[in-house]
CSV table of C-alpha atoms in Angstrom, one decimal:
chain,number,residue,atom,x,y,z
A,1,UNK,CA,15.0,7.7,9.7
A,2,UNK,CA,13.5,5.3,7.2
A,3,UNK,CA,13.4,6.5,3.6
A,4,UNK,CA,12.3,5.1,0.2
A,5,UNK,CA,13.1,7.2,-3.0
A,6,UNK,CA,11.5,6.7,-6.4
A,7,UNK,CA,11.3,9.2,-9.2
A,8,UNK,CA,8.0,11.2,-9.1
A,9,UNK,CA,7.1,10.8,-12.7
A,10,UNK,CA,8.3,9.1,-15.9
A,11,UNK,CA,7.2,9.1,-19.5
A,12,UNK,CA,7.7,6.2,-21.9
A,13,UNK,CA,6.3,5.2,-25.4
A,14,UNK,CA,4.0,2.3,-26.1
A,15,UNK,CA,5.8,-0.8,-27.0
A,16,UNK,CA,9.0,0.4,-25.4
A,17,UNK,CA,10.9,-0.7,-22.2
A,18,UNK,CA,11.0,1.4,-18.9
A,19,UNK,CA,12.9,1.0,-15.7
A,20,UNK,CA,11.6,2.4,-12.5
A,21,UNK,CA,14.3,2.7,-9.7
A,22,UNK,CA,13.8,2.5,-6.0
A,23,UNK,CA,16.4,3.1,-3.3
A,24,UNK,CA,15.8,2.5,0.3
A,25,UNK,CA,17.3,3.2,3.7
A,26,UNK,CA,15.4,1.2,6.4
A,27,UNK,CA,15.9,-0.3,9.8
A,28,UNK,CA,16.4,-3.8,8.7
A,29,UNK,CA,15.1,-5.6,5.6
A,30,UNK,CA,12.6,-8.3,5.2
A,31,UNK,CA,11.6,-8.1,1.7
A,32,UNK,CA,10.7,-5.6,-1.0
A,33,UNK,CA,7.4,-5.2,-2.8
A,34,UNK,CA,6.2,-3.5,-6.0
A,35,UNK,CA,2.6,-2.6,-6.4
A,36,UNK,CA,0.7,-0.9,-9.3
A,37,UNK,CA,-1.9,1.6,-8.5
A,38,UNK,CA,-4.3,3.1,-11.2
A,39,UNK,CA,-5.6,6.5,-10.3
A,40,UNK,CA,-8.4,6.4,-7.6
A,41,UNK,CA,-8.0,2.7,-7.2
A,42,UNK,CA,-6.4,0.2,-4.8
A,43,UNK,CA,-2.7,-0.9,-5.1
A,44,UNK,CA,-2.4,-4.3,-6.7
A,45,UNK,CA,0.6,-6.6,-6.0
A,46,UNK,CA,3.2,-7.0,-8.8
A,47,UNK,CA,6.3,-8.6,-7.3
A,48,UNK,CA,8.3,-9.6,-4.2
A,49,UNK,CA,12.1,-9.8,-3.8
A,50,UNK,CA,13.9,-10.9,-0.6
A,51,UNK,CA,17.1,-12.3,-2.2
A,52,UNK,CA,19.5,-10.5,-4.6
A,53,UNK,CA,18.8,-10.9,-8.3
A,54,UNK,CA,16.0,-10.7,-10.9
A,55,UNK,CA,12.5,-12.1,-10.6
A,56,UNK,CA,10.7,-12.3,-13.9
A,57,UNK,CA,6.9,-12.4,-14.2
A,58,UNK,CA,5.7,-12.0,-17.8
A,59,UNK,CA,6.3,-8.5,-19.1
A,60,UNK,CA,7.4,-7.4,-15.5
A,61,UNK,CA,10.7,-7.9,-13.9
A,62,UNK,CA,12.0,-6.8,-10.5
A,63,UNK,CA,15.6,-6.7,-9.4
A,64,UNK,CA,17.2,-6.4,-5.9
A,65,UNK,CA,20.5,-5.5,-4.5
A,66,UNK,CA,20.5,-5.6,-0.8
A,67,UNK,CA,24.0,-4.3,-0.4
A,68,UNK,CA,23.2,-1.2,-2.4
A,69,UNK,CA,19.7,-0.7,-1.0
A,70,UNK,CA,18.4,-0.7,-4.5
A,71,UNK,CA,15.7,-2.3,-6.6
A,72,UNK,CA,14.2,-1.6,-10.0
A,73,UNK,CA,11.0,-2.6,-11.8
A,74,UNK,CA,11.4,-3.3,-15.5
A,75,UNK,CA,8.3,-3.1,-17.7
A,76,UNK,CA,8.6,-4.4,-21.2
A,77,UNK,CA,6.3,-4.1,-24.4
A,78,UNK,CA,4.6,-1.2,-22.7
A,79,UNK,CA,0.9,-0.9,-23.2
A,80,UNK,CA,-1.4,2.1,-22.6
A,81,UNK,CA,-3.0,0.2,-19.7
A,82,UNK,CA,0.4,0.3,-17.9
A,83,UNK,CA,-0.2,4.0,-17.2
A,84,UNK,CA,-0.4,4.0,-13.5
A,85,UNK,CA,1.7,4.8,-10.4
A,86,UNK,CA,4.2,2.2,-9.3
A,87,UNK,CA,4.8,1.9,-5.5
A,88,UNK,CA,7.9,0.5,-4.0
A,89,UNK,CA,7.6,-0.8,-0.4
A,90,UNK,CA,10.2,-2.3,2.0
A,91,UNK,CA,9.2,-4.6,4.9
A,92,UNK,CA,11.5,-3.4,7.9
A,93,UNK,CA,12.8,-5.2,11.0
A,94,UNK,CA,9.4,-4.8,12.6
A,95,UNK,CA,7.7,-6.5,9.6
A,96,UNK,CA,5.9,-3.2,8.7
A,97,UNK,CA,5.8,-2.0,5.1
A,98,UNK,CA,7.5,1.4,4.5
A,99,UNK,CA,6.2,2.9,1.3
A,100,UNK,CA,7.7,5.1,-1.3
A,101,UNK,CA,5.6,8.0,-2.7
A,102,UNK,CA,5.2,6.2,-6.0
A,103,UNK,CA,6.3,6.8,-9.6
A,104,UNK,CA,3.6,8.0,-12.0
A,105,UNK,CA,4.2,6.4,-15.3
A,106,UNK,CA,2.8,8.1,-18.4
A,107,UNK,CA,2.6,6.0,-21.6
A,108,UNK,CA,2.4,7.8,-24.8
A,109,UNK,CA,1.2,6.3,-28.2
B,1,UNK,CA,-15.1,-14.2,-5.1
B,2,UNK,CA,-12.8,-13.5,-2.2
B,3,UNK,CA,-11.7,-10.0,-1.6
B,4,UNK,CA,-11.9,-6.9,0.6
B,5,UNK,CA,-14.8,-4.5,0.5
B,6,UNK,CA,-14.8,-0.9,1.9
B,7,UNK,CA,-17.7,1.3,2.1
B,8,UNK,CA,-18.7,3.9,1.2
B,9,UNK,CA,-16.4,4.9,-1.7
B,10,UNK,CA,-16.9,8.6,-1.0
B,11,UNK,CA,-17.8,10.2,2.3
B,12,UNK,CA,-18.4,13.8,3.3
B,13,UNK,CA,-18.5,15.0,6.8
B,14,UNK,CA,-18.5,18.3,8.8
B,15,UNK,CA,-15.7,19.2,11.0
B,16,UNK,CA,-16.2,18.0,14.6
B,17,UNK,CA,-18.0,14.8,13.7
B,18,UNK,CA,-16.7,11.3,14.2
B,19,UNK,CA,-17.0,9.0,11.1
B,20,UNK,CA,-16.5,5.3,10.8
B,21,UNK,CA,-15.1,3.6,7.8
B,22,UNK,CA,-16.1,0.0,7.0
B,23,UNK,CA,-13.7,-2.8,6.0
B,24,UNK,CA,-14.7,-6.4,5.5
B,25,UNK,CA,-12.7,-9.3,4.1
B,26,UNK,CA,-13.6,-12.9,3.2
B,27,UNK,CA,-10.1,-14.1,2.5
B,28,UNK,CA,-9.7,-15.7,5.9
B,29,UNK,CA,-6.7,-13.5,6.5
B,30,UNK,CA,-5.4,-13.0,10.1
B,31,UNK,CA,-3.7,-9.6,9.5
B,32,UNK,CA,-5.5,-6.4,8.6
B,33,UNK,CA,-4.3,-3.0,8.1
B,34,UNK,CA,-5.4,0.6,7.7
B,35,UNK,CA,-3.4,3.1,5.7
B,36,UNK,CA,-3.9,6.7,4.7
B,37,UNK,CA,-2.8,8.0,1.3
B,38,UNK,CA,-2.1,11.6,0.6
B,39,UNK,CA,-1.0,13.2,-2.7
B,40,UNK,CA,2.8,13.1,-3.1
B,41,UNK,CA,3.3,10.8,-0.1
B,42,UNK,CA,3.7,7.1,0.5
B,43,UNK,CA,1.1,5.1,2.2
B,44,UNK,CA,1.1,5.7,6.0
B,45,UNK,CA,0.1,3.0,8.5
B,46,UNK,CA,-2.7,4.1,10.9
B,47,UNK,CA,-3.4,0.8,12.8
B,48,UNK,CA,-2.9,-2.9,12.3
B,49,UNK,CA,-4.2,-6.1,13.7
B,50,UNK,CA,-2.7,-9.5,13.6
B,51,UNK,CA,-5.5,-11.4,15.5
B,52,UNK,CA,-9.0,-10.9,16.6
B,53,UNK,CA,-9.4,-8.6,19.7
B,54,UNK,CA,-5.9,-7.3,19.3
B,55,UNK,CA,-4.4,-4.3,17.4
B,56,UNK,CA,-1.5,-2.0,17.4
B,57,UNK,CA,-0.9,1.6,16.6
B,58,UNK,CA,1.0,2.5,13.4
B,59,UNK,CA,2.9,5.7,12.6
B,60,UNK,CA,-0.1,8.1,12.6
B,61,UNK,CA,-2.6,6.6,15.0
B,62,UNK,CA,-3.5,9.9,16.8
B,63,UNK,CA,-7.1,10.9,16.1
B,64,UNK,CA,-8.1,7.4,14.9
B,65,UNK,CA,-9.5,4.3,16.7
B,66,UNK,CA,-10.2,0.7,15.5
B,67,UNK,CA,-11.8,-2.5,16.7
B,68,UNK,CA,-11.3,-6.1,15.7
B,69,UNK,CA,-14.2,-8.1,17.2
B,70,UNK,CA,-14.4,-10.4,14.1
B,71,UNK,CA,-11.7,-11.9,11.9
B,72,UNK,CA,-13.6,-10.5,8.9
B,73,UNK,CA,-14.1,-6.9,10.0
B,74,UNK,CA,-11.7,-4.0,11.0
B,75,UNK,CA,-13.6,-0.7,11.1
B,76,UNK,CA,-11.8,2.6,11.4
B,77,UNK,CA,-13.2,5.6,13.3
B,78,UNK,CA,-11.9,8.9,12.3
B,79,UNK,CA,-12.5,11.2,15.3
B,80,UNK,CA,-12.8,14.9,15.7
B,81,UNK,CA,-9.3,14.9,17.3
B,82,UNK,CA,-7.8,14.1,13.9
B,83,UNK,CA,-6.4,17.4,12.7
B,84,UNK,CA,-6.4,16.8,9.0
B,85,UNK,CA,-8.7,13.9,8.2
B,86,UNK,CA,-9.4,14.6,4.5
B,87,UNK,CA,-7.6,11.7,2.7
B,88,UNK,CA,-7.9,8.5,0.8
B,89,UNK,CA,-8.2,5.7,3.2
B,90,UNK,CA,-7.1,2.1,2.3
B,91,UNK,CA,-7.8,-1.1,4.1
B,92,UNK,CA,-5.6,-4.1,3.5
B,93,UNK,CA,-5.3,-7.7,4.7
B,94,UNK,CA,-2.6,-10.5,4.4
B,95,UNK,CA,-2.3,-14.1,5.4
B,96,UNK,CA,0.5,-13.2,7.8
B,97,UNK,CA,3.0,-10.4,8.5
B,98,UNK,CA,6.1,-12.4,7.6
B,99,UNK,CA,7.0,-14.5,4.6
B,100,UNK,CA,6.3,-13.8,0.9
B,101,UNK,CA,2.7,-12.8,1.6
B,102,UNK,CA,1.5,-9.7,0.0
B,103,UNK,CA,-1.1,-7.4,1.2
B,104,UNK,CA,-4.4,-7.3,-0.6
B,105,UNK,CA,-6.2,-3.9,-0.6
B,106,UNK,CA,-9.7,-2.8,-0.7
B,107,UNK,CA,-11.0,-0.1,-3.2
B,108,UNK,CA,-10.6,2.7,-0.7
B,109,UNK,CA,-12.8,5.3,0.9
B,110,UNK,CA,-12.2,9.0,0.0
B,111,UNK,CA,-13.0,11.1,3.0
B,112,UNK,CA,-13.7,14.8,2.7
B,113,UNK,CA,-14.2,16.9,5.9
B,114,UNK,CA,-15.2,20.5,5.6
């Protein structure tokens, strides 16, 4: 079966750095997406990785290792508004997105 | 401003009634999707459409139906056959299924069936 694993919840301090991990087992791989979702709202796109390595976009970076079936989202200089759920999704061989259950990130002052 | 609209934001229905959720996009995207989100679970695909007048079942299509008569519109009907319809429903669109094209999401409709 297809599976995406992420920690259920993480806590971090304002101004700090946090890394959210995602491991996947899917039938084929055609890219990995990270989305942010505030409670009760729609997911919004953060990053896309299809090749191994690090993609940096401002305070957010995303890393991919296809051989290990592993990705992480790195958030720097955390702000209170970063409190949200972070969703990892993998596009499989049929070009459908398989979604993880999300990681709820709690930022404390 | 381009985007996706879903209406209504909250919907309440009695068991046994069919209900239709609206989804409209003005992004000129070919592909549209319907997902269901339940607490503690990832988004699950209900139906998707890559082109007008064509759509395919996703992983949990039973008890749901869709139509795609216009490029901009992809309504979802939750029928009385859906065993557990209470959930948060999200509509999304993208330029295409392949490539580095992300899906854009509407604000969602929270459906409660009692």
